[in-house]
PDB file of N, CA and C in Angstrom:
ATOM      1  N   MET A   1       4.912 137.975 -49.364  1.00 36.00           N
ATOM      2  CA  MET A   1       5.143 138.763 -48.184  1.00 36.00           C
ATOM      3  C   MET A   1       5.431 140.195 -48.602  1.00 36.00           C
ATOM      4  N   VAL A   2       4.720 141.085 -48.009  1.00 46.00           N
ATOM      5  CA  VAL A   2       4.867 142.494 -48.334  1.00 46.00           C
ATOM      6  C   VAL A   2       5.120 143.248 -47.044  1.00 46.00           C
ATOM      7  N   GLY A   3       5.981 144.238 -47.104  1.00 58.00           N
ATOM      8  CA  GLY A   3       6.260 145.039 -45.925  1.00 58.00           C
ATOM      9  C   GLY A   3       5.680 146.427 -46.075  1.00 58.00           C
ATOM     10  N   LEU A   4       5.362 147.028 -44.946  1.00 63.00           N
ATOM     11  CA  LEU A   4       4.789 148.364 -44.952  1.00 63.00           C
ATOM     12  C   LEU A   4       5.307 149.105 -43.732  1.00 63.00           C
ATOM     13  N   ILE A   5       5.721 150.322 -43.935  1.00 73.00           N
ATOM     14  CA  ILE A   5       6.156 151.159 -42.824  1.00 73.00           C
ATOM     15  C   ILE A   5       5.357 152.443 -42.895  1.00 73.00           C
ATOM     16  N   THR A   6       4.808 152.841 -41.772  1.00 74.00           N
ATOM     17  CA  THR A   6       4.096 154.116 -41.702  1.00 74.00           C
ATOM     18  C   THR A   6       4.735 154.957 -40.612  1.00 74.00           C
ATOM     19  N   SER A   7       4.651 156.257 -40.766  1.00 84.00           N
ATOM     20  CA  SER A   7       5.210 157.158 -39.770  1.00 84.00           C
ATOM     21  C   SER A   7       4.546 158.514 -39.874  1.00 84.00           C
ATOM     22  N   ARG A   8       4.334 159.118 -38.736  1.00 87.00           N
ATOM     23  CA  ARG A   8       3.838 160.501 -38.713  1.00 87.00           C
ATOM     24  C   ARG A   8       5.004 161.483 -38.697  1.00 87.00           C
ATOM     25  N   ASP A   9       6.205 160.944 -38.587  1.00 92.00           N
ATOM     26  CA  ASP A   9       7.417 161.760 -38.552  1.00 92.00           C
ATOM     27  C   ASP A   9       7.916 161.914 -39.992  1.00 92.00           C
ATOM     28  N   ALA A  10       7.759 163.087 -40.554  1.00 93.00           N
ATOM     29  CA  ALA A  10       8.116 163.337 -41.953  1.00 93.00           C
ATOM     30  C   ALA A  10       9.606 163.096 -42.219  1.00 93.00           C
ATOM     31  N   GLU A  11      10.453 163.456 -41.284  1.00 93.00           N
ATOM     32  CA  GLU A  11      11.897 163.270 -41.460  1.00 93.00           C
ATOM     33  C   GLU A  11      12.250 161.781 -41.490  1.00 93.00           C
ATOM     34  N   LEU A  12      11.672 161.026 -40.580  1.00 91.00           N
ATOM     35  CA  LEU A  12      11.901 159.585 -40.552  1.00 91.00           C
ATOM     36  C   LEU A  12      11.364 158.925 -41.827  1.00 91.00           C
ATOM     37  N   ALA A  13      10.186 159.315 -42.257  1.00 87.00           N
ATOM     38  CA  ALA A  13       9.599 158.754 -43.474  1.00 87.00           C
ATOM     39  C   ALA A  13      10.494 159.015 -44.685  1.00 87.00           C
ATOM     40  N   GLU A  14      11.070 160.188 -44.766  1.00 87.00           N
ATOM     41  CA  GLU A  14      11.978 160.524 -45.873  1.00 87.00           C
ATOM     42  C   GLU A  14      13.237 159.666 -45.825  1.00 87.00           C
ATOM     43  N   LYS A  15      13.796 159.459 -44.635  1.00 86.00           N
ATOM     44  CA  LYS A  15      14.975 158.600 -44.499  1.00 86.00           C
ATOM     45  C   LYS A  15      14.671 157.179 -44.963  1.00 86.00           C
ATOM     46  N   ILE A  16      13.520 156.676 -44.594  1.00 82.00           N
ATOM     47  CA  ILE A  16      13.129 155.313 -44.986  1.00 82.00           C
ATOM     48  C   ILE A  16      12.957 155.224 -46.502  1.00 82.00           C
ATOM     49  N   ARG A  17      12.337 156.223 -47.104  1.00 80.00           N
ATOM     50  CA  ARG A  17      12.177 156.235 -48.570  1.00 80.00           C
ATOM     51  C   ARG A  17      13.536 156.207 -49.265  1.00 80.00           C
ATOM     52  N   ILE A  18      14.472 156.974 -48.745  1.00 80.00           N
ATOM     53  CA  ILE A  18      15.814 157.018 -49.337  1.00 80.00           C
ATOM     54  C   ILE A  18      16.502 155.657 -49.199  1.00 80.00           C
ATOM     55  N   LEU A  19      16.428 155.052 -48.023  1.00 79.00           N
ATOM     56  CA  LEU A  19      17.086 153.766 -47.792  1.00 79.00           C
ATOM     57  C   LEU A  19      16.521 152.660 -48.682  1.00 79.00           C
ATOM     58  N   ARG A  20      15.211 152.656 -48.925  1.00 74.00           N
ATOM     59  CA  ARG A  20      14.622 151.582 -49.728  1.00 74.00           C
ATOM     60  C   ARG A  20      14.979 151.707 -51.211  1.00 74.00           C
ATOM     61  N   MET A  21      15.471 152.848 -51.621  1.00 73.00           N
ATOM     62  CA  MET A  21      15.842 153.074 -53.028  1.00 73.00           C
ATOM     63  C   MET A  21      17.362 153.189 -53.172  1.00 73.00           C
ATOM     64  N   HIS A  22      18.084 152.260 -52.590  1.00 76.00           N
ATOM     65  CA  HIS A  22      19.560 152.235 -52.649  1.00 76.00           C
ATOM     66  C   HIS A  22      20.195 153.470 -52.041  1.00 76.00           C
ATOM     67  N   GLY A  23      19.517 154.175 -51.159  1.00 77.00           N
ATOM     68  CA  GLY A  23      20.088 155.375 -50.571  1.00 77.00           C
ATOM     69  C   GLY A  23      20.008 156.575 -51.493  1.00 77.00           C
ATOM     70  N   SER A  24      19.079 156.510 -52.450  1.00 78.00           N
ATOM     71  CA  SER A  24      19.000 157.532 -53.483  1.00 78.00           C
ATOM     72  C   SER A  24      17.702 158.330 -53.400  1.00 78.00           C
ATOM     73  N   LYS A  25      17.849 159.643 -53.427  1.00 78.00           N
ATOM     74  CA  LYS A  25      16.691 160.534 -53.527  1.00 78.00           C
ATOM     75  C   LYS A  25      16.430 160.826 -55.003  1.00 78.00           C
ATOM     76  N   GLN A  26      17.513 160.938 -55.715  1.00 78.00           N
ATOM     77  CA  GLN A  26      17.499 161.263 -57.134  1.00 78.00           C
ATOM     78  C   GLN A  26      18.126 160.076 -57.872  1.00 78.00           C
ATOM     79  N   LYS A  27      17.565 159.678 -58.992  1.00 78.00           N
ATOM     80  CA  LYS A  27      18.046 158.510 -59.725  1.00 78.00           C
ATOM     81  C   LYS A  27      19.542 158.611 -60.018  1.00 78.00           C
ATOM     82  N   TYR A  28      20.256 157.512 -59.700  1.00 77.00           N
ATOM     83  CA  TYR A  28      21.699 157.382 -59.922  1.00 77.00           C
ATOM     84  C   TYR A  28      22.552 158.319 -59.066  1.00 77.00           C
ATOM     85  N   HIS A  29      21.990 158.914 -58.036  1.00 75.00           N
ATOM     86  CA  HIS A  29      22.759 159.740 -57.101  1.00 75.00           C
ATOM     87  C   HIS A  29      22.468 159.212 -55.703  1.00 75.00           C
ATOM     88  N   HIS A  30      23.472 158.573 -55.088  1.00 74.00           N
ATOM     89  CA  HIS A  30      23.273 157.897 -53.817  1.00 74.00           C
ATOM     90  C   HIS A  30      23.932 158.685 -52.691  1.00 74.00           C
ATOM     91  N   ASP A  31      23.104 159.197 -51.797  1.00 78.00           N
ATOM     92  CA  ASP A  31      23.597 159.994 -50.678  1.00 78.00           C
ATOM     93  C   ASP A  31      24.121 159.119 -49.544  1.00 78.00           C
ATOM     94  N   VAL A  32      23.492 157.964 -49.350  1.00 78.00           N
ATOM     95  CA  VAL A  32      23.876 157.021 -48.291  1.00 78.00           C
ATOM     96  C   VAL A  32      23.788 155.609 -48.855  1.00 78.00           C
ATOM     97  N   LEU A  33      24.387 154.664 -48.129  1.00 75.00           N
ATOM     98  CA  LEU A  33      24.300 153.267 -48.528  1.00 75.00           C
ATOM     99  C   LEU A  33      22.917 152.750 -48.172  1.00 75.00           C
ATOM    100  N   GLY A  34      22.170 152.313 -49.172  1.00 73.00           N
ATOM    101  CA  GLY A  34      20.823 151.804 -48.948  1.00 73.00           C
ATOM    102  C   GLY A  34      20.704 150.372 -49.409  1.00 73.00           C
ATOM    103  N   THR A  35      19.508 149.962 -49.734  1.00 69.00           N
ATOM    104  CA  THR A  35      19.262 148.588 -50.151  1.00 69.00           C
ATOM    105  C   THR A  35      18.178 148.552 -51.215  1.00 69.00           C
ATOM    106  N   ASN A  36      18.155 147.498 -51.974  1.00 68.00           N
ATOM    107  CA  ASN A  36      17.061 147.267 -52.905  1.00 68.00           C
ATOM    108  C   ASN A  36      16.340 146.043 -52.379  1.00 68.00           C
ATOM    109  N   SER A  37      15.328 146.243 -51.599  1.00 65.00           N
ATOM    110  CA  SER A  37      14.660 145.131 -50.943  1.00 65.00           C
ATOM    111  C   SER A  37      13.287 144.851 -51.536  1.00 65.00           C
ATOM    112  N   ARG A  38      13.086 145.269 -52.751  1.00 68.00           N
ATOM    113  CA  ARG A  38      11.785 145.037 -53.377  1.00 68.00           C
ATOM    114  C   ARG A  38      11.716 143.617 -53.926  1.00 68.00           C
ATOM    115  N   LEU A  39      10.650 142.928 -53.632  1.00 70.00           N
ATOM    116  CA  LEU A  39      10.407 141.578 -54.147  1.00 70.00           C
ATOM    117  C   LEU A  39       9.119 141.596 -54.951  1.00 70.00           C
ATOM    118  N   ASP A  40       9.135 140.901 -56.072  1.00 76.00           N
ATOM    119  CA  ASP A  40       7.855 140.746 -56.754  1.00 76.00           C
ATOM    120  C   ASP A  40       7.163 139.516 -56.172  1.00 76.00           C
ATOM    121  N   ALA A  41       5.906 139.298 -56.544  1.00 83.00           N
ATOM    122  CA  ALA A  41       5.113 138.214 -55.971  1.00 83.00           C
ATOM    123  C   ALA A  41       5.719 136.839 -56.252  1.00 83.00           C
ATOM    124  N   LEU A  42       6.277 136.651 -57.441  1.00 85.00           N
ATOM    125  CA  LEU A  42       6.862 135.355 -57.789  1.00 85.00           C
ATOM    126  C   LEU A  42       8.094 135.063 -56.925  1.00 85.00           C
ATOM    127  N   GLN A  43       8.975 136.050 -56.765  1.00 82.00           N
ATOM    128  CA  GLN A  43      10.155 135.863 -55.917  1.00 82.00           C
ATOM    129  C   GLN A  43       9.737 135.543 -54.480  1.00 82.00           C
ATOM    130  N   ALA A  44       8.748 136.251 -53.981  1.00 82.00           N
ATOM    131  CA  ALA A  44       8.277 136.018 -52.614  1.00 82.00           C
ATOM    132  C   ALA A  44       7.715 134.614 -52.463  1.00 82.00           C
ATOM    133  N   ALA A  45       6.980 134.134 -53.454  1.00 88.00           N
ATOM    134  CA  ALA A  45       6.406 132.790 -53.392  1.00 88.00           C
ATOM    135  C   ALA A  45       7.490 131.722 -53.391  1.00 88.00           C
ATOM    136  N   VAL A  46       8.488 131.891 -54.243  1.00 88.00           N
ATOM    137  CA  VAL A  46       9.583 130.923 -54.311  1.00 88.00           C
ATOM    138  C   VAL A  46      10.361 130.915 -52.992  1.00 88.00           C
ATOM    139  N   LEU A  47      10.675 132.090 -52.471  1.00 85.00           N
ATOM    140  CA  LEU A  47      11.429 132.176 -51.225  1.00 85.00           C
ATOM    141  C   LEU A  47      10.635 131.626 -50.044  1.00 85.00           C
ATOM    142  N   ARG A  48       9.337 131.780 -50.072  1.00 88.00           N
ATOM    143  CA  ARG A  48       8.498 131.238 -48.998  1.00 88.00           C
ATOM    144  C   ARG A  48       8.595 129.720 -48.949  1.00 88.00           C
ATOM    145  N   VAL A  49       8.635 129.090 -50.110  1.00 91.00           N
ATOM    146  CA  VAL A  49       8.776 127.634 -50.174  1.00 91.00           C
ATOM    147  C   VAL A  49      10.188 127.231 -49.761  1.00 91.00           C
ATOM    148  N   LYS A  50      11.190 127.949 -50.254  1.00 90.00           N
ATOM    149  CA  LYS A  50      12.582 127.612 -49.942  1.00 90.00           C
ATOM    150  C   LYS A  50      12.880 127.768 -48.454  1.00 90.00           C
ATOM    151  N   LEU A  51      12.245 128.721 -47.802  1.00 89.00           N
ATOM    152  CA  LEU A  51      12.487 128.976 -46.392  1.00 89.00           C
ATOM    153  C   LEU A  51      12.218 127.741 -45.532  1.00 89.00           C
ATOM    154  N   ARG A  52      11.238 126.938 -45.929  1.00 92.00           N
ATOM    155  CA  ARG A  52      10.916 125.709 -45.192  1.00 92.00           C
ATOM    156  C   ARG A  52      12.082 124.735 -45.165  1.00 92.00           C
ATOM    157  N   HIS A  53      12.956 124.810 -46.148  1.00 94.00           N
ATOM    158  CA  HIS A  53      14.066 123.870 -46.283  1.00 94.00           C
ATOM    159  C   HIS A  53      15.388 124.433 -45.763  1.00 94.00           C
ATOM    160  N   LEU A  54      15.398 125.666 -45.358  1.00 90.00           N
ATOM    161  CA  LEU A  54      16.646 126.346 -45.008  1.00 90.00           C
ATOM    162  C   LEU A  54      17.413 125.638 -43.893  1.00 90.00           C
ATOM    163  N   ALA A  55      16.748 125.246 -42.824  1.00 91.00           N
ATOM    164  CA  ALA A  55      17.438 124.590 -41.703  1.00 91.00           C
ATOM    165  C   ALA A  55      18.079 123.274 -42.159  1.00 91.00           C
ATOM    166  N   LYS A  56      17.368 122.518 -42.982  1.00 96.00           N
ATOM    167  CA  LYS A  56      17.898 121.239 -43.479  1.00 96.00           C
ATOM    168  C   LYS A  56      19.107 121.484 -44.384  1.00 96.00           C
ATOM    169  N   TRP A  57      19.023 122.464 -45.269  1.00 93.00           N
ATOM    170  CA  TRP A  57      20.134 122.777 -46.162  1.00 93.00           C
ATOM    171  C   TRP A  57      21.344 123.256 -45.368  1.00 93.00           C
ATOM    172  N   THR A  58      21.104 124.086 -44.351  1.00 91.00           N
ATOM    173  CA  THR A  58      22.195 124.589 -43.517  1.00 91.00           C
ATOM    174  C   THR A  58      22.867 123.438 -42.771  1.00 91.00           C
ATOM    175  N   ALA A  59      22.074 122.552 -42.183  1.00 93.00           N
ATOM    176  CA  ALA A  59      22.624 121.394 -41.468  1.00 93.00           C
ATOM    177  C   ALA A  59      23.461 120.530 -42.408  1.00 93.00           C
ATOM    178  N   GLY A  60      23.010 120.358 -43.637  1.00 95.00           N
ATOM    179  CA  GLY A  60      23.768 119.580 -44.619  1.00 95.00           C
ATOM    180  C   GLY A  60      25.109 120.211 -44.935  1.00 95.00           C
ATOM    181  N   ARG A  61      25.127 121.530 -45.127  1.00 92.00           N
ATOM    182  CA  ARG A  61      26.389 122.228 -45.408  1.00 92.00           C
ATOM    183  C   ARG A  61      27.319 122.160 -44.206  1.00 92.00           C
ATOM    184  N   GLN A  62      26.759 122.297 -42.999  1.00 90.00           N
ATOM    185  CA  GLN A  62      27.583 122.205 -41.788  1.00 90.00           C
ATOM    186  C   GLN A  62      28.174 120.801 -41.651  1.00 90.00           C
ATOM    187  N   GLY A  63      27.379 119.793 -41.968  1.00 92.00           N
ATOM    188  CA  GLY A  63      27.876 118.418 -41.914  1.00 92.00           C
ATOM    189  C   GLY A  63      28.995 118.167 -42.915  1.00 92.00           C
ATOM    190  N   ARG A  64      28.834 118.696 -44.128  1.00 92.00           N
ATOM    191  CA  ARG A  64      29.886 118.529 -45.142  1.00 92.00           C
ATOM    192  C   ARG A  64      31.153 119.273 -44.740  1.00 92.00           C
ATOM    193  N   ALA A  65      31.016 120.452 -44.148  1.00 90.00           N
ATOM    194  CA  ALA A  65      32.193 121.205 -43.685  1.00 90.00           C
ATOM    195  C   ALA A  65      32.915 120.423 -42.585  1.00 90.00           C
ATOM    196  N   ALA A  66      32.149 119.830 -41.668  1.00 89.00           N
ATOM    197  CA  ALA A  66      32.764 119.027 -40.602  1.00 89.00           C
ATOM    198  C   ALA A  66      33.481 117.815 -41.200  1.00 89.00           C
ATOM    199  N   ARG A  67      32.883 117.213 -42.211  1.00 93.00           N
ATOM    200  CA  ARG A  67      33.510 116.046 -42.852  1.00 93.00           C
ATOM    201  C   ARG A  67      34.810 116.442 -43.553  1.00 93.00           C
ATOM    202  N   TYR A  68      34.819 117.575 -44.237  1.00 90.00           N
ATOM    203  CA  TYR A  68      36.063 118.058 -44.857  1.00 90.00           C
ATOM    204  C   TYR A  68      37.142 118.228 -43.785  1.00 90.00           C
ATOM    205  N   ARG A  69      36.758 118.847 -42.646  1.00 89.00           N
ATOM    206  CA  ARG A  69      37.718 119.064 -41.563  1.00 89.00           C
ATOM    207  C   ARG A  69      38.262 117.721 -41.072  1.00 89.00           C
ATOM    208  N   GLU A  70      37.381 116.724 -40.898  1.00 93.00           N
ATOM    209  CA  GLU A  70      37.816 115.382 -40.461  1.00 93.00           C
ATOM    210  C   GLU A  70      38.780 114.757 -41.463  1.00 93.00           C
ATOM    211  N   LEU A  71      38.438 114.846 -42.745  1.00 93.00           N
ATOM    212  CA  LEU A  71      39.275 114.230 -43.779  1.00 93.00           C
ATOM    213  C   LEU A  71      40.634 114.921 -43.891  1.00 93.00           C
ATOM    214  N   LEU A  72      40.632 116.255 -43.804  1.00 91.00           N
ATOM    215  CA  LEU A  72      41.899 116.991 -43.855  1.00 91.00           C
ATOM    216  C   LEU A  72      42.766 116.668 -42.641  1.00 91.00           C
ATOM    217  N   ALA A  73      42.126 116.541 -41.464  1.00 92.00           N
ATOM    218  CA  ALA A  73      42.874 116.196 -40.254  1.00 92.00           C
ATOM    219  C   ALA A  73      43.448 114.788 -40.381  1.00 92.00           C
ATOM    220  N   ALA A  74      42.633 113.837 -40.867  1.00 95.00           N
ATOM    221  CA  ALA A  74      43.087 112.452 -41.013  1.00 95.00           C
ATOM    222  C   ALA A  74      44.251 112.351 -41.999  1.00 95.00           C
ATOM    223  N   ALA A  75      44.274 113.219 -42.987  1.00 92.00           N
ATOM    224  CA  ALA A  75      45.341 113.204 -43.990  1.00 92.00           C
ATOM    225  C   ALA A  75      46.545 114.043 -43.541  1.00 92.00           C
ATOM    226  N   GLY A  76      46.446 114.675 -42.361  1.00 90.00           N
ATOM    227  CA  GLY A  76      47.555 115.489 -41.859  1.00 90.00           C
ATOM    228  C   GLY A  76      47.734 116.791 -42.612  1.00 90.00           C
ATOM    229  N   LEU A  77      46.653 117.325 -43.172  1.00 87.00           N
ATOM    230  CA  LEU A  77      46.768 118.531 -43.998  1.00 87.00           C
ATOM    231  C   LEU A  77      46.346 119.822 -43.296  1.00 87.00           C
ATOM    232  N   LEU A  78      45.854 119.725 -42.059  1.00 87.00           N
ATOM    233  CA  LEU A  78      45.401 120.950 -41.390  1.00 87.00           C
ATOM    234  C   LEU A  78      46.535 121.920 -41.097  1.00 87.00           C
ATOM    235  N   GLU A  79      47.769 121.442 -41.082  1.00 86.00           N
ATOM    236  CA  GLU A  79      48.894 122.362 -40.896  1.00 86.00           C
ATOM    237  C   GLU A  79      49.112 123.231 -42.137  1.00 86.00           C
ATOM    238  N   PHE A  80      48.582 122.813 -43.278  1.00 85.00           N
ATOM    239  CA  PHE A  80      48.739 123.555 -44.529  1.00 85.00           C
ATOM    240  C   PHE A  80      47.513 124.379 -44.896  1.00 85.00           C
ATOM    241  N   VAL A  81      46.352 124.020 -44.319  1.00 85.00           N
ATOM    242  CA  VAL A  81      45.080 124.625 -44.727  1.00 85.00           C
ATOM    243  C   VAL A  81      44.367 125.217 -43.519  1.00 85.00           C
ATOM    244  N   ALA A  82      43.931 126.466 -43.642  1.00 84.00           N
ATOM    245  CA  ALA A  82      43.110 127.095 -42.605  1.00 84.00           C
ATOM    246  C   ALA A  82      41.664 127.080 -43.083  1.00 84.00           C
ATOM    247  N   LEU A  83      40.789 126.565 -42.252  1.00 85.00           N
ATOM    248  CA  LEU A  83      39.364 126.518 -42.568  1.00 85.00           C
ATOM    249  C   LEU A  83      38.613 127.511 -41.690  1.00 85.00           C
ATOM    250  N   PRO A  84      37.450 127.976 -42.125  1.00 83.00           N
ATOM    251  CA  PRO A  84      36.687 128.915 -41.295  1.00 83.00           C
ATOM    252  C   PRO A  84      36.195 128.242 -40.019  1.00 83.00           C
ATOM    253  N   THR A  85      36.047 129.037 -38.982  1.00 77.00           N
ATOM    254  CA  THR A  85      35.513 128.544 -37.724  1.00 77.00           C
ATOM    255  C   THR A  85      34.239 129.303 -37.400  1.00 77.00           C
ATOM    256  N   ALA A  86      33.442 128.738 -36.508  1.00 69.00           N
ATOM    257  CA  ALA A  86      32.212 129.419 -36.087  1.00 69.00           C
ATOM    258  C   ALA A  86      32.586 130.710 -35.371  1.00 69.00           C
ATOM    259  N   PRO A  87      31.854 131.798 -35.620  1.00 71.00           N
ATOM    260  CA  PRO A  87      32.205 133.091 -35.031  1.00 71.00           C
ATOM    261  C   PRO A  87      32.148 133.091 -33.499  1.00 71.00           C
ATOM    262  N   SER A  88      31.193 132.404 -32.903  1.00 74.00           N
ATOM    263  CA  SER A  88      31.078 132.311 -31.442  1.00 74.00           C
ATOM    264  C   SER A  88      30.018 131.268 -31.121  1.00 74.00           C
ATOM    265  N   VAL A  89      29.801 131.048 -29.852  1.00 76.00           N
ATOM    266  CA  VAL A  89      28.798 130.067 -29.426  1.00 76.00           C
ATOM    267  C   VAL A  89      27.393 130.545 -29.799  1.00 76.00           C
ATOM    268  N   GLU A  90      27.175 131.853 -29.809  1.00 80.00           N
ATOM    269  CA  GLU A  90      25.852 132.408 -30.099  1.00 80.00           C
ATOM    270  C   GLU A  90      25.434 132.241 -31.561  1.00 80.00           C
ATOM    271  N   TYR A  91      26.395 132.174 -32.446  1.00 80.00           N
ATOM    272  CA  TYR A  91      26.118 132.158 -33.874  1.00 80.00           C
ATOM    273  C   TYR A  91      26.588 130.852 -34.487  1.00 80.00           C
ATOM    274  N   GLN A  92      26.086 130.571 -35.665  1.00 82.00           N
ATOM    275  CA  GLN A  92      26.555 129.391 -36.374  1.00 82.00           C
ATOM    276  C   GLN A  92      26.926 129.776 -37.798  1.00 82.00           C
ATOM    277  N   HIS A  93      27.927 129.119 -38.331  1.00 85.00           N
ATOM    278  CA  HIS A  93      28.369 129.358 -39.699  1.00 85.00           C
ATOM    279  C   HIS A  93      27.476 128.517 -40.604  1.00 85.00           C
ATOM    280  N   VAL A  94      26.932 129.105 -41.661  1.00 86.00           N
ATOM    281  CA  VAL A  94      26.068 128.342 -42.569  1.00 86.00           C
ATOM    282  C   VAL A  94      26.850 127.697 -43.708  1.00 86.00           C
ATOM    283  N   PHE A  95      28.134 128.043 -43.837  1.00 87.00           N
ATOM    284  CA  PHE A  95      29.011 127.447 -44.846  1.00 87.00           C
ATOM    285  C   PHE A  95      28.391 127.506 -46.248  1.00 87.00           C
ATOM    286  N   ASN A  96      27.863 128.680 -46.602  1.00 85.00           N
ATOM    287  CA  ASN A  96      27.394 128.843 -47.976  1.00 85.00           C
ATOM    288  C   ASN A  96      28.566 128.744 -48.945  1.00 85.00           C
ATOM    289  N   GLN A  97      29.763 128.982 -48.431  1.00 85.00           N
ATOM    290  CA  GLN A  97      31.006 128.739 -49.169  1.00 85.00           C
ATOM    291  C   GLN A  97      31.992 128.165 -48.171  1.00 85.00           C
ATOM    292  N   LEU A  98      32.714 127.147 -48.554  1.00 85.00           N
ATOM    293  CA  LEU A  98      33.760 126.601 -47.690  1.00 85.00           C
ATOM    294  C   LEU A  98      35.083 126.954 -48.342  1.00 85.00           C
ATOM    295  N   ARG A  99      35.730 127.959 -47.780  1.00 83.00           N
ATOM    296  CA  ARG A  99      36.946 128.514 -48.363  1.00 83.00           C
ATOM    297  C   ARG A  99      38.166 127.898 -47.706  1.00 83.00           C
ATOM    298  N   PHE A 100      39.063 127.379 -48.507  1.00 81.00           N
ATOM    299  CA  PHE A 100      40.320 126.831 -48.033  1.00 81.00           C
ATOM    300  C   PHE A 100      41.388 127.900 -48.218  1.00 81.00           C
ATOM    301  N   VAL A 101      42.093 128.242 -47.158  1.00 83.00           N
ATOM    302  CA  VAL A 101      43.187 129.199 -47.242  1.00 83.00           C
ATOM    303  C   VAL A 101      44.472 128.427 -46.958  1.00 83.00           C
ATOM    304  N   PHE A 102      45.366 128.431 -47.923  1.00 83.00           N
ATOM    305  CA  PHE A 102      46.624 127.708 -47.770  1.00 83.00           C
ATOM    306  C   PHE A 102      47.611 128.569 -46.993  1.00 83.00           C
ATOM    307  N   ARG A 103      48.284 127.968 -46.035  1.00 82.00           N
ATOM    308  CA  ARG A 103      49.216 128.677 -45.158  1.00 82.00           C
ATOM    309  C   ARG A 103      50.625 128.695 -45.748  1.00 82.00           C
ATOM    310  N   GLY A 104      51.385 129.705 -45.397  1.00 79.00           N
ATOM    311  CA  GLY A 104      52.814 129.751 -45.694  1.00 79.00           C
ATOM    312  C   GLY A 104      53.179 129.631 -47.155  1.00 79.00           C
ATOM    313  N   GLY A 105      52.415 130.250 -48.025  1.00 73.00           N
ATOM    314  CA  GLY A 105      52.762 130.234 -49.442  1.00 73.00           C
ATOM    315  C   GLY A 105      52.443 128.934 -50.168  1.00 73.00           C
ATOM    316  N   MET A 106      51.779 128.024 -49.471  1.00 68.00           N
ATOM    317  CA  MET A 106      51.404 126.756 -50.106  1.00 68.00           C
ATOM    318  C   MET A 106      50.251 127.002 -51.072  1.00 68.00           C
ATOM    319  N   SER A 107      50.092 126.101 -52.002  1.00 67.00           N
ATOM    320  CA  SER A 107      48.970 126.148 -52.934  1.00 67.00           C
ATOM    321  C   SER A 107      48.500 124.733 -53.159  1.00 67.00           C
ATOM    322  N   CYS A 108      47.385 124.596 -53.835  1.00 67.00           N
ATOM    323  CA  CYS A 108      46.870 123.256 -54.108  1.00 67.00           C
ATOM    324  C   CYS A 108      47.894 122.458 -54.919  1.00 67.00           C
ATOM    325  N   GLY A 109      48.604 123.100 -55.786  1.00 65.00           N
ATOM    326  CA  GLY A 109      49.618 122.416 -56.590  1.00 65.00           C
ATOM    327  C   GLY A 109      50.714 121.802 -55.737  1.00 65.00           C
ATOM    328  N   ASN A 110      51.107 122.516 -54.657  1.00 63.00           N
ATOM    329  CA  ASN A 110      52.139 121.993 -53.760  1.00 63.00           C
ATOM    330  C   ASN A 110      51.630 120.793 -52.948  1.00 63.00           C
ATOM    331  N   ILE A 111      50.364 120.840 -52.584  1.00 61.00           N
ATOM    332  CA  ILE A 111      49.802 119.824 -51.687  1.00 61.00           C
ATOM    333  C   ILE A 111      49.164 118.677 -52.463  1.00 61.00           C
ATOM    334  N   CYS A 112      48.387 119.010 -53.493  1.00 64.00           N
ATOM    335  CA  CYS A 112      47.612 118.008 -54.225  1.00 64.00           C
ATOM    336  C   CYS A 112      48.442 117.247 -55.228  1.00 64.00           C
ATOM    337  N   GLY A 113      49.547 117.815 -55.623  1.00 57.00           N
ATOM    338  CA  GLY A 113      50.458 117.146 -56.541  1.00 57.00           C
ATOM    339  C   GLY A 113      50.018 117.250 -57.935  1.00 57.00           C
TER     340      GLY A 113
END
């Protein structure tokens, strides 16, 4: 997958060039926060295949997060541990990381023994 942007507006074209190079006009001098969004053909091919599995992987992580919540609740530990919640009804948490935050100065050592 390759992207292309064209513009007859010279000012806009310059802004886009700067943004695609980490916000840099001159090497190692960054005027604005930009991005490095360049992909080589191999990376694009791998990501194209992985994209087909993304929904399944996300559902699996969401299921495991729900199971952790169930197990912590069953063990009476939710009063000690804060887990992430979905941001809103419109969005879903993909749980690429499931972070446990211990409340009130507790730590795993205090709870796990």
